[in-house]
mmCIF file of C-alpha atoms in Angstrom:
data_model
loop_
_atom_site.group_PDB
_atom_site.id
_atom_site.type_symbol
_atom_site.label_atom_id
_atom_site.label_comp_id
_atom_site.label_asym_id
_atom_site.label_seq_id
_atom_site.Cartn_x
_atom_site.Cartn_y
_atom_site.Cartn_z
ATOM 1 C CA MET A 43 -3.488 17.332 22.148
ATOM 2 C CA PRO A 44 -1.379 16.543 25.229
ATOM 3 C CA CYS A 45 -1.785 13.154 26.801
ATOM 4 C CA GLU A 46 -2.485 12.674 30.474
ATOM 5 C CA GLY A 47 0.468 12.100 32.741
ATOM 6 C CA CYS A 48 2.996 13.145 30.098
ATOM 7 C CA MET A 49 3.147 16.896 30.420
ATOM 8 C CA GLU A 50 6.860 17.317 31.233
ATOM 9 C CA ARG A 51 9.306 17.419 28.359
ATOM 10 C CA ASP A 52 12.476 17.386 30.429
ATOM 11 C CA ASN A 53 12.604 13.606 30.813
ATOM 12 C CA VAL A 54 14.315 11.598 28.115
ATOM 13 C CA SER A 55 13.542 7.928 27.493
ATOM 14 C CA THR A 56 15.315 5.347 25.460
ATOM 15 C CA GLY A 57 13.381 2.852 23.350
ATOM 16 C CA ALA A 58 13.901 -0.127 25.667
ATOM 17 C CA THR A 59 12.072 1.211 28.740
ATOM 18 C CA MET A 60 8.979 2.970 27.501
ATOM 19 C CA GLU A 61 5.733 2.733 25.658
ATOM 20 C CA PHE A 62 3.977 5.212 23.415
ATOM 21 C CA ILE A 63 0.475 6.651 23.450
ATOM 22 C CA LEU A 64 -1.227 6.747 20.059
ATOM 23 C CA LEU A 65 -3.517 9.782 20.231
ATOM 24 C CA GLY A 66 -5.392 8.740 17.098
ATOM 25 C CA PHE A 67 -8.511 10.833 16.540
ATOM 26 C CA SER A 68 -9.004 12.025 20.106
ATOM 27 C CA GLU A 69 -9.937 15.500 18.878
ATOM 28 C CA LEU A 70 -12.860 14.192 16.764
ATOM 29 C CA LEU A 71 -15.156 13.287 19.645
ATOM 30 C CA HIS A 72 -18.421 13.861 17.766
ATOM 31 C CA LEU A 73 -17.360 12.259 14.473
ATOM 32 C CA ARG A 74 -15.577 9.150 15.718
ATOM 33 C CA VAL A 75 -18.587 6.803 15.518
ATOM 34 C CA LEU A 76 -19.497 7.947 12.001
ATOM 35 C CA LEU A 77 -15.884 7.703 10.815
ATOM 36 C CA PHE A 78 -15.555 4.269 12.422
ATOM 37 C CA PHE A 79 -18.406 2.806 10.380
ATOM 38 C CA ILE A 80 -17.317 4.583 7.184
ATOM 39 C CA PHE A 81 -13.763 3.253 7.391
ATOM 40 C CA LEU A 82 -14.898 -0.175 8.559
ATOM 41 C CA ILE A 83 -16.996 -0.480 5.374
ATOM 42 C CA VAL A 84 -14.114 0.852 3.252
ATOM 43 C CA HIS A 85 -11.726 -1.615 4.908
ATOM 44 C CA LEU A 86 -14.006 -4.598 4.300
ATOM 45 C CA VAL A 87 -14.598 -3.602 0.667
ATOM 46 C CA THR A 88 -10.836 -3.138 0.177
ATOM 47 C CA LEU A 89 -10.093 -6.567 1.634
ATOM 48 C CA ALA A 90 -12.811 -8.169 -0.500
ATOM 49 C CA GLY A 91 -11.611 -6.445 -3.693
ATOM 50 C CA ASN A 92 -7.945 -7.309 -3.249
ATOM 51 C CA MET A 93 -8.784 -10.853 -2.150
ATOM 52 C CA MET A 94 -10.977 -11.283 -5.232
ATOM 53 C CA ILE A 95 -8.184 -10.149 -7.567
ATOM 54 C CA PHE A 96 -5.601 -12.286 -5.756
ATOM 55 C CA MET A 97 -7.805 -15.399 -5.957
ATOM 56 C CA ALA A 98 -8.611 -14.675 -9.600
ATOM 57 C CA VAL A 99 -4.893 -14.536 -10.439
ATOM 58 C CA VAL A 100 -4.089 -17.667 -8.391
ATOM 59 C CA MET A 101 -6.874 -19.673 -10.050
ATOM 60 C CA GLU A 102 -5.737 -18.706 -13.556
ATOM 61 C CA PRO A 103 -3.464 -21.527 -14.834
ATOM 62 C CA SER A 104 -1.692 -19.446 -17.506
ATOM 63 C CA ARG A 105 -0.633 -16.172 -15.915
ATOM 64 C CA PRO A 106 1.140 -13.553 -18.049
ATOM 65 C CA PRO A 107 3.729 -11.463 -16.159
ATOM 66 C CA MET A 108 1.396 -8.483 -15.661
ATOM 67 C CA LEU A 109 -1.177 -10.724 -13.969
ATOM 68 C CA PHE A 110 1.544 -12.312 -11.840
ATOM 69 C CA PHE A 111 2.720 -8.904 -10.598
ATOM 70 C CA LEU A 112 -0.875 -7.817 -10.082
ATOM 71 C CA GLY A 113 -1.443 -10.841 -7.852
ATOM 72 C CA GLN A 114 1.659 -9.931 -5.838
ATOM 73 C CA LEU A 115 0.471 -6.333 -5.566
ATOM 74 C CA SER A 116 -2.947 -7.441 -4.285
ATOM 75 C CA ALA A 117 -1.310 -9.698 -1.684
ATOM 76 C CA VAL A 118 0.880 -6.800 -0.515
ATOM 77 C CA GLU A 119 -2.180 -4.537 -0.296
ATOM 78 C CA LEU A 120 -4.028 -7.123 1.807
ATOM 79 C CA CYS A 121 -1.156 -7.271 4.314
ATOM 80 C CA TYR A 122 -0.610 -3.496 4.159
ATOM 81 C CA THR A 123 -4.183 -2.666 5.167
ATOM 82 C CA LEU A 124 -4.208 -5.351 7.882
ATOM 83 C CA VAL A 125 -1.093 -3.805 9.452
ATOM 84 C CA ILE A 126 -2.587 -0.300 9.694
ATOM 85 C CA VAL A 127 -6.382 -0.215 9.505
ATOM 86 C CA PRO A 128 -7.330 -2.342 12.579
ATOM 87 C CA LYS A 129 -5.322 0.015 14.825
ATOM 88 C CA ALA A 130 -6.934 3.013 13.125
ATOM 89 C CA LEU A 131 -10.402 1.539 13.731
ATOM 90 C CA LEU A 132 -9.489 0.923 17.376
ATOM 91 C CA SER A 133 -8.402 4.556 17.639
ATOM 92 C CA LEU A 134 -11.753 5.683 16.259
ATOM 93 C CA ALA A 135 -13.583 3.393 18.667
ATOM 94 C CA VAL A 136 -11.786 4.148 21.943
ATOM 95 C CA GLY A 137 -9.663 7.254 21.320
ATOM 96 C CA SER A 138 -6.025 7.265 22.448
ATOM 97 C CA SER A 139 -4.455 3.897 23.215
ATOM 98 C CA PRO A 140 -1.045 2.705 24.474
ATOM 99 C CA ILE A 141 1.299 0.700 22.279
ATOM 100 C CA SER A 142 4.519 -0.983 23.373
ATOM 101 C CA VAL A 143 7.846 -0.047 21.844
ATOM 102 C CA MET A 144 8.119 -3.495 20.256
ATOM 103 C CA GLY A 145 4.573 -3.233 18.905
ATOM 104 C CA CYS A 146 5.259 0.231 17.502
ATOM 105 C CA ALA A 147 8.555 -0.851 15.925
ATOM 106 C CA THR A 148 6.939 -3.963 14.436
ATOM 107 C CA GLN A 149 4.093 -1.952 12.950
ATOM 108 C CA MET A 150 6.507 0.627 11.509
ATOM 109 C CA HIS A 151 8.749 -2.092 10.045
ATOM 110 C CA PHE A 152 5.938 -3.941 8.279
ATOM 111 C CA PHE A 153 4.309 -0.713 7.106
ATOM 112 C CA VAL A 154 7.547 0.549 5.519
ATOM 113 C CA ALA A 155 8.462 -2.907 4.196
ATOM 114 C CA LEU A 156 5.093 -3.503 2.532
ATOM 115 C CA GLY A 157 4.910 0.049 1.188
ATOM 116 C CA GLY A 158 8.455 -0.291 -0.155
ATOM 117 C CA THR A 159 7.636 -3.659 -1.718
ATOM 118 C CA GLU A 160 4.750 -1.993 -3.502
ATOM 119 C CA CYS A 161 7.038 0.758 -4.827
ATOM 120 C CA LEU A 162 9.525 -1.798 -6.144
ATOM 121 C CA LEU A 163 6.751 -3.964 -7.632
ATOM 122 C CA LEU A 164 5.413 -0.923 -9.479
ATOM 123 C CA ALA A 165 8.906 -0.460 -10.943
ATOM 124 C CA ALA A 166 8.990 -4.133 -11.997
ATOM 125 C CA MET A 167 5.563 -3.734 -13.604
ATOM 126 C CA ALA A 168 6.806 -0.639 -15.459
ATOM 127 C CA TYR A 169 9.703 -2.697 -16.848
ATOM 128 C CA ASP A 170 7.191 -5.353 -17.907
ATOM 129 C CA ARG A 171 5.164 -2.696 -19.771
ATOM 130 C CA TYR A 172 8.359 -1.377 -21.383
ATOM 131 C CA VAL A 173 9.268 -4.822 -22.719
ATOM 132 C CA ALA A 174 5.675 -5.457 -23.879
ATOM 133 C CA VAL A 175 5.466 -2.181 -25.841
ATOM 134 C CA CYS A 176 9.055 -1.607 -26.968
ATOM 135 C CA GLN A 177 10.221 -5.206 -27.534
ATOM 136 C CA PRO A 178 7.051 -7.209 -28.226
ATOM 137 C CA LEU A 179 8.825 -9.931 -30.230
ATOM 138 C CA CYS A 180 11.183 -10.688 -27.315
ATOM 139 C CA TYR A 181 8.526 -10.346 -24.605
ATOM 140 C CA ALA A 182 7.947 -14.053 -23.989
ATOM 141 C CA ALA A 183 11.679 -14.788 -23.865
ATOM 142 C CA LEU A 184 12.603 -11.836 -21.638
ATOM 143 C CA MET A 185 9.688 -11.930 -19.175
ATOM 144 C CA GLY A 186 9.736 -15.619 -18.314
ATOM 145 C CA GLU A 187 8.298 -17.068 -15.126
ATOM 146 C CA GLY A 188 11.742 -17.413 -13.548
ATOM 147 C CA LEU A 189 12.575 -13.722 -14.039
ATOM 148 C CA CYS A 190 9.174 -12.663 -12.644
ATOM 149 C CA LEU A 191 9.709 -14.772 -9.526
ATOM 150 C CA ARG A 192 13.211 -13.377 -9.015
ATOM 151 C CA LEU A 193 11.985 -9.802 -9.457
ATOM 152 C CA ALA A 194 9.152 -10.304 -6.952
ATOM 153 C CA LEU A 195 11.509 -11.903 -4.428
ATOM 154 C CA ALA A 196 14.091 -9.142 -4.877
ATOM 155 C CA CYS A 197 11.378 -6.488 -4.350
ATOM 156 C CA ALA A 198 10.242 -8.087 -1.078
ATOM 157 C CA LEU A 199 13.731 -8.799 0.324
ATOM 158 C CA GLY A 200 15.079 -5.378 -0.636
ATOM 159 C CA ALA A 201 12.141 -3.525 0.915
ATOM 160 C CA PHE A 202 12.233 -5.582 4.124
ATOM 161 C CA ALA A 203 15.991 -4.982 4.488
ATOM 162 C CA VAL A 204 15.633 -1.219 4.038
ATOM 163 C CA ALA A 205 12.651 -1.146 6.416
ATOM 164 C CA LEU A 206 14.623 -3.036 9.066
ATOM 165 C CA GLY A 207 17.517 -0.577 8.840
ATOM 166 C CA LEU A 208 15.162 2.411 9.061
ATOM 167 C CA THR A 209 13.245 0.985 12.039
ATOM 168 C CA VAL A 210 16.430 0.180 13.969
ATOM 169 C CA ALA A 211 17.787 3.687 13.294
ATOM 170 C CA VAL A 212 14.552 5.366 14.449
ATOM 171 C CA PHE A 213 14.194 3.367 17.656
ATOM 172 C CA HIS A 214 17.826 3.924 18.652
ATOM 173 C CA LEU A 215 17.016 7.620 19.104
ATOM 174 C CA PRO A 216 16.283 9.138 22.529
ATOM 175 C CA PHE A 217 12.653 10.269 22.844
ATOM 176 C CA CYS A 218 11.418 13.256 24.812
ATOM 177 C CA GLN A 219 8.413 13.333 27.089
ATOM 178 C CA PRO A 220 5.485 13.283 26.487
ATOM 179 C CA ARG A 221 5.632 9.999 24.601
ATOM 180 C CA CYS A 222 2.449 10.795 22.654
ATOM 181 C CA ILE A 223 2.327 10.024 18.932
ATOM 182 C CA ASP A 224 -0.195 12.370 17.334
ATOM 183 C CA HIS A 225 -1.251 9.792 14.769
ATOM 184 C CA PHE A 226 -3.355 6.632 14.494
ATOM 185 C CA PHE A 227 -0.354 4.364 13.792
ATOM 186 C CA CYS A 228 3.421 4.439 14.207
ATOM 187 C CA ASP A 229 4.281 6.372 11.077
ATOM 188 C CA VAL A 230 7.909 7.388 10.697
ATOM 189 C CA PRO A 231 7.488 11.213 10.668
ATOM 190 C CA ALA A 232 5.145 11.094 13.666
ATOM 191 C CA VAL A 233 7.634 9.049 15.723
ATOM 192 C CA LEU A 234 10.644 11.127 14.583
ATOM 193 C CA ARG A 235 8.852 14.215 15.862
ATOM 194 C CA LEU A 236 9.356 12.864 19.404
ATOM 195 C CA ALA A 237 13.140 12.555 19.020
ATOM 196 C CA CYS A 238 15.139 14.853 21.308
ATOM 197 C CA THR A 239 18.139 15.216 19.000
ATOM 198 C CA GLN A 240 18.524 18.465 17.094
ATOM 199 C CA GLY A 241 19.399 19.031 13.451
ATOM 200 C CA TYR A 242 18.891 16.771 10.460
ATOM 201 C CA ALA A 243 20.747 13.730 11.808
ATOM 202 C CA THR A 244 17.466 12.085 12.839
ATOM 203 C CA GLU A 245 16.178 12.326 9.271
ATOM 204 C CA LEU A 246 19.168 10.791 7.487
ATOM 205 C CA ALA A 247 17.825 7.234 7.814
ATOM 206 C CA LEU A 248 14.426 8.313 6.467
ATOM 207 C CA LEU A 249 16.129 10.169 3.610
ATOM 208 C CA ALA A 250 18.162 7.070 2.708
ATOM 209 C CA ALA A 251 15.023 4.900 2.781
ATOM 210 C CA CYS A 252 13.178 7.417 0.577
ATOM 211 C CA VAL A 253 16.024 7.361 -1.957
ATOM 212 C CA LEU A 254 16.046 3.550 -2.091
ATOM 213 C CA LEU A 255 12.295 2.888 -1.954
ATOM 214 C CA LEU A 256 10.807 5.996 -3.571
ATOM 215 C CA LEU A 257 13.290 7.905 -5.710
ATOM 216 C CA LEU A 258 15.129 5.045 -7.454
ATOM 217 C CA PRO A 259 11.959 3.049 -8.329
ATOM 218 C CA PHE A 260 10.297 6.255 -9.518
ATOM 219 C CA LEU A 261 13.254 7.047 -11.794
ATOM 220 C CA LEU A 262 13.041 3.503 -13.222
ATOM 221 C CA ILE A 263 9.307 3.956 -13.841
ATOM 222 C CA LEU A 264 9.930 7.363 -15.430
ATOM 223 C CA ALA A 265 12.653 5.933 -17.703
ATOM 224 C CA SER A 266 10.367 3.051 -18.729
ATOM 225 C CA TYR A 267 7.527 5.386 -19.659
ATOM 226 C CA LEU A 268 9.841 7.754 -21.526
ATOM 227 C CA CYS A 269 10.974 4.786 -23.636
ATOM 228 C CA ILE A 270 7.334 3.763 -24.128
ATOM 229 C CA ALA A 271 6.412 7.321 -25.194
ATOM 230 C CA VAL A 272 9.273 7.404 -27.714
ATOM 231 C CA ALA A 273 8.193 4.005 -29.071
ATOM 232 C CA LEU A 274 4.578 5.158 -29.403
ATOM 233 C CA LEU A 275 5.670 8.172 -31.457
ATOM 234 C CA GLY A 276 6.794 5.712 -34.124
ATOM 235 C CA VAL A 277 3.406 3.943 -34.216
ATOM 236 C CA THR A 278 1.341 5.380 -37.048
ATOM 237 C CA SER A 279 -1.862 3.432 -36.406
ATOM 238 C CA PRO A 280 -4.255 5.094 -33.916
ATOM 239 C CA ALA A 281 -5.555 1.647 -32.993
ATOM 240 C CA GLY A 282 -2.016 0.467 -32.219
ATOM 241 C CA ARG A 283 -1.336 3.522 -30.062
ATOM 242 C CA GLY A 284 -4.642 3.072 -28.255
ATOM 243 C CA LYS A 285 -3.919 -0.593 -27.523
ATOM 244 C CA ALA A 286 -0.416 0.185 -26.222
ATOM 245 C CA PHE A 287 -1.711 3.067 -24.107
ATOM 246 C CA SER A 288 -4.514 0.945 -22.629
ATOM 247 C CA THR A 289 -1.965 -1.610 -21.385
ATOM 248 C CA CYS A 290 -0.212 1.127 -19.385
ATOM 249 C CA ILE A 291 -3.006 3.381 -18.103
ATOM 250 C CA SER A 292 -3.974 1.253 -15.082
ATOM 251 C CA HIS A 293 -0.381 0.939 -13.906
ATOM 252 C CA LEU A 294 0.215 4.650 -14.463
ATOM 253 C CA ALA A 295 -2.872 5.599 -12.427
ATOM 254 C CA ILE A 296 -1.815 3.378 -9.510
ATOM 255 C CA THR A 297 1.742 4.742 -9.657
ATOM 256 C CA LEU A 298 0.561 8.370 -9.500
ATOM 257 C CA LEU A 299 -1.737 7.611 -6.555
ATOM 258 C CA HIS A 300 0.890 5.730 -4.578
ATOM 259 C CA TYR A 301 3.868 7.976 -5.242
ATOM 260 C CA GLY A 302 1.858 11.185 -4.874
ATOM 261 C CA CYS A 303 0.797 10.405 -1.293
ATOM 262 C CA ALA A 304 4.137 8.857 -0.303
ATOM 263 C CA THR A 305 6.133 11.821 -1.625
ATOM 264 C CA PHE A 306 3.898 14.315 0.188
ATOM 265 C CA ILE A 307 4.312 12.514 3.532
ATOM 266 C CA TYR A 308 7.951 11.415 3.542
ATOM 267 C CA ILE A 309 10.067 13.679 1.343
ATOM 268 C CA ARG A 310 10.172 16.763 3.576
ATOM 269 C CA THR A 311 11.739 18.002 6.793
ATOM 270 C CA LYS A 312 10.573 17.156 10.316
ATOM 271 C CA GLY A 313 9.642 20.812 10.929
ATOM 272 C CA SER A 314 6.964 20.738 8.223
ATOM 273 C CA TYR A 315 5.032 17.945 9.970
ATOM 274 C CA LEU A 316 1.442 19.017 10.730
ATOM 275 C CA PRO A 317 -0.422 16.277 12.655
ATOM 276 C CA ALA A 318 -4.010 17.158 11.655
ATOM 277 C CA ARG A 319 -3.217 17.486 7.943
ATOM 278 C CA ASP A 320 -0.936 14.459 7.859
ATOM 279 C CA LYS A 321 -3.507 12.227 9.557
ATOM 280 C CA VAL A 322 -6.018 13.112 6.839
ATOM 281 C CA VAL A 323 -3.491 12.304 4.086
ATOM 282 C CA SER A 324 -2.585 9.071 5.876
ATOM 283 C CA LEU A 325 -6.261 8.116 6.024
ATOM 284 C CA VAL A 326 -6.396 8.556 2.255
ATOM 285 C CA TYR A 327 -3.334 6.450 1.408
ATOM 286 C CA THR A 328 -4.066 3.722 3.956
ATOM 287 C CA ASN A 329 -7.800 3.424 3.188
ATOM 288 C CA ILE A 330 -8.956 5.158 0.010
ATOM 289 C CA THR A 331 -5.928 4.409 -2.205
ATOM 290 C CA PRO A 332 -5.969 0.624 -1.533
ATOM 291 C CA LEU A 333 -9.712 0.702 -2.254
ATOM 292 C CA MET A 334 -9.041 2.317 -5.640
ATOM 293 C CA TYR A 335 -6.546 -0.341 -6.769
ATOM 294 C CA PRO A 336 -9.050 -3.191 -7.325
ATOM 295 C CA LEU A 337 -11.508 -0.763 -8.937
ATOM 296 C CA ILE A 338 -8.915 0.588 -11.372
ATOM 297 C CA TYR A 339 -7.552 -2.817 -12.318
ATOM 298 C CA SER A 340 -10.927 -4.547 -12.588
ATOM 299 C CA LEU A 341 -12.321 -1.752 -14.751
ATOM 300 C CA ARG A 342 -9.280 -1.196 -16.982
ATOM 301 C CA ASN A 343 -7.676 -4.636 -17.273
ATOM 302 C CA LYS A 344 -9.392 -6.901 -19.806
ATOM 303 C CA GLU A 345 -7.597 -10.007 -18.517
ATOM 304 C CA ILE A 346 -8.830 -9.418 -14.969
ATOM 305 C CA ARG A 347 -12.365 -8.784 -16.215
ATOM 306 C CA GLY A 348 -12.238 -12.009 -18.209
ATOM 307 C CA ILE A 349 -10.976 -14.039 -15.234
ATOM 308 C CA LEU A 350 -13.659 -12.569 -12.945
ATOM 309 C CA ARG A 351 -16.341 -13.438 -15.506
ATOM 310 C CA LYS A 352 -15.025 -17.010 -15.634
ATOM 311 C CA MET A 353 -15.108 -17.202 -11.839
ATOM 312 C CA LEU A 354 -18.731 -16.029 -11.767
ATOM 313 C CA ARG A 355 -19.617 -18.505 -14.515
ATOM 314 C CA ARG A 356 -18.046 -21.372 -12.555
ATOM 315 C CA LYS A 357 -19.922 -20.279 -9.441
ATOM 316 C CA LYS A 358 -23.240 -20.234 -11.317
ATOM 317 C CA ILE A 359 -22.555 -23.641 -12.857
ATOM 318 C CA GLY A 360 -21.637 -25.008 -9.431
ATOM 319 C CA GLU A 361 -24.831 -23.619 -7.881
ATOM 320 C CA LEU A 362 -26.910 -25.000 -10.746
ATOM 321 C CA GLY A 363 -25.332 -28.436 -10.315
ATOM 322 C CA TYR A 364 -25.987 -28.290 -6.573
ATOM 323 C CA TYR A 365 -29.675 -27.466 -7.041
ATOM 324 C CA GLN A 366 -30.069 -30.190 -9.683
ATOM 325 C CA SER A 367 -28.501 -32.759 -7.360
ATOM 326 C CA CYS A 368 -30.850 -31.622 -4.582
ATOM 327 C CA ASP A 369 -33.841 -32.085 -6.913
ATOM 328 C CA VAL A 370 -32.684 -35.620 -7.711
ATOM 329 C CA CYS A 371 -32.304 -36.402 -4.014
ATOM 330 C CA VAL A 372 -35.815 -35.111 -3.287
ATOM 331 C CA TRP A 373 -37.371 -37.181 -6.061
#
């Protein structure tokens, strides 16, 4: 949908002197109110679920590596949804809205950085599962607290560095008029579509970021699970295989969800970008997928279920003590 006042494509703007128009869901005039309330509820439930898991991990004094990484993943998901969803809700509420170049670049940087951190954390968690299944006797020595902290820090710093390089490369491009982003946030393919340069040069930075943040972590995850599969072939006990498989199924489900959507959106050419379809996929991976993470981990992870039960027990004991103290005060 063309945006008002931006109908000529012969003007070229550089990133320093312009702003963008986020078209959002301008075409869904009759569904915007319904979608607003649906995604507001989903957003609040997602925040509550990830916050609950993060607090449960923080309050647990003895955290095994998988719980530590899960806490980091929940924190990343909290920030990830806060970067994207409020702007999407605003788009549903008011339609198209302007965004400054700095605001667009900042949103893109944090979106790519947090998404990349999640990819790298999933690779670190796959390595943790590999050590737990394939080298159980050395697990405590190999996966110490110091290594977990260094891995988490490396994931964050690496992703933020790659995201910064990608954002700088994108916003150094000349952009054609109209400066209308047919999306509800500053996603990389949607912004690249506005670039005036021809050929594949505009996509080289995105390709490099995909290799570093998607392909390499995915290959590490694949190698870890191949080693786990080979190790499980040597386990004769069905109970032993079931226990080993149950430790990996939650991580595997999250990995397939995350990498499936990310691969569909980013590993393709600029010419295959279809705004209507891509906005729907983006709604899924920025709203539905983060909602699924707490559900998958709380249902499949026995440690998380145990911690949540302890939290509820403490809350009940605290409430009981409060009411008893009130009764004493009344008497």
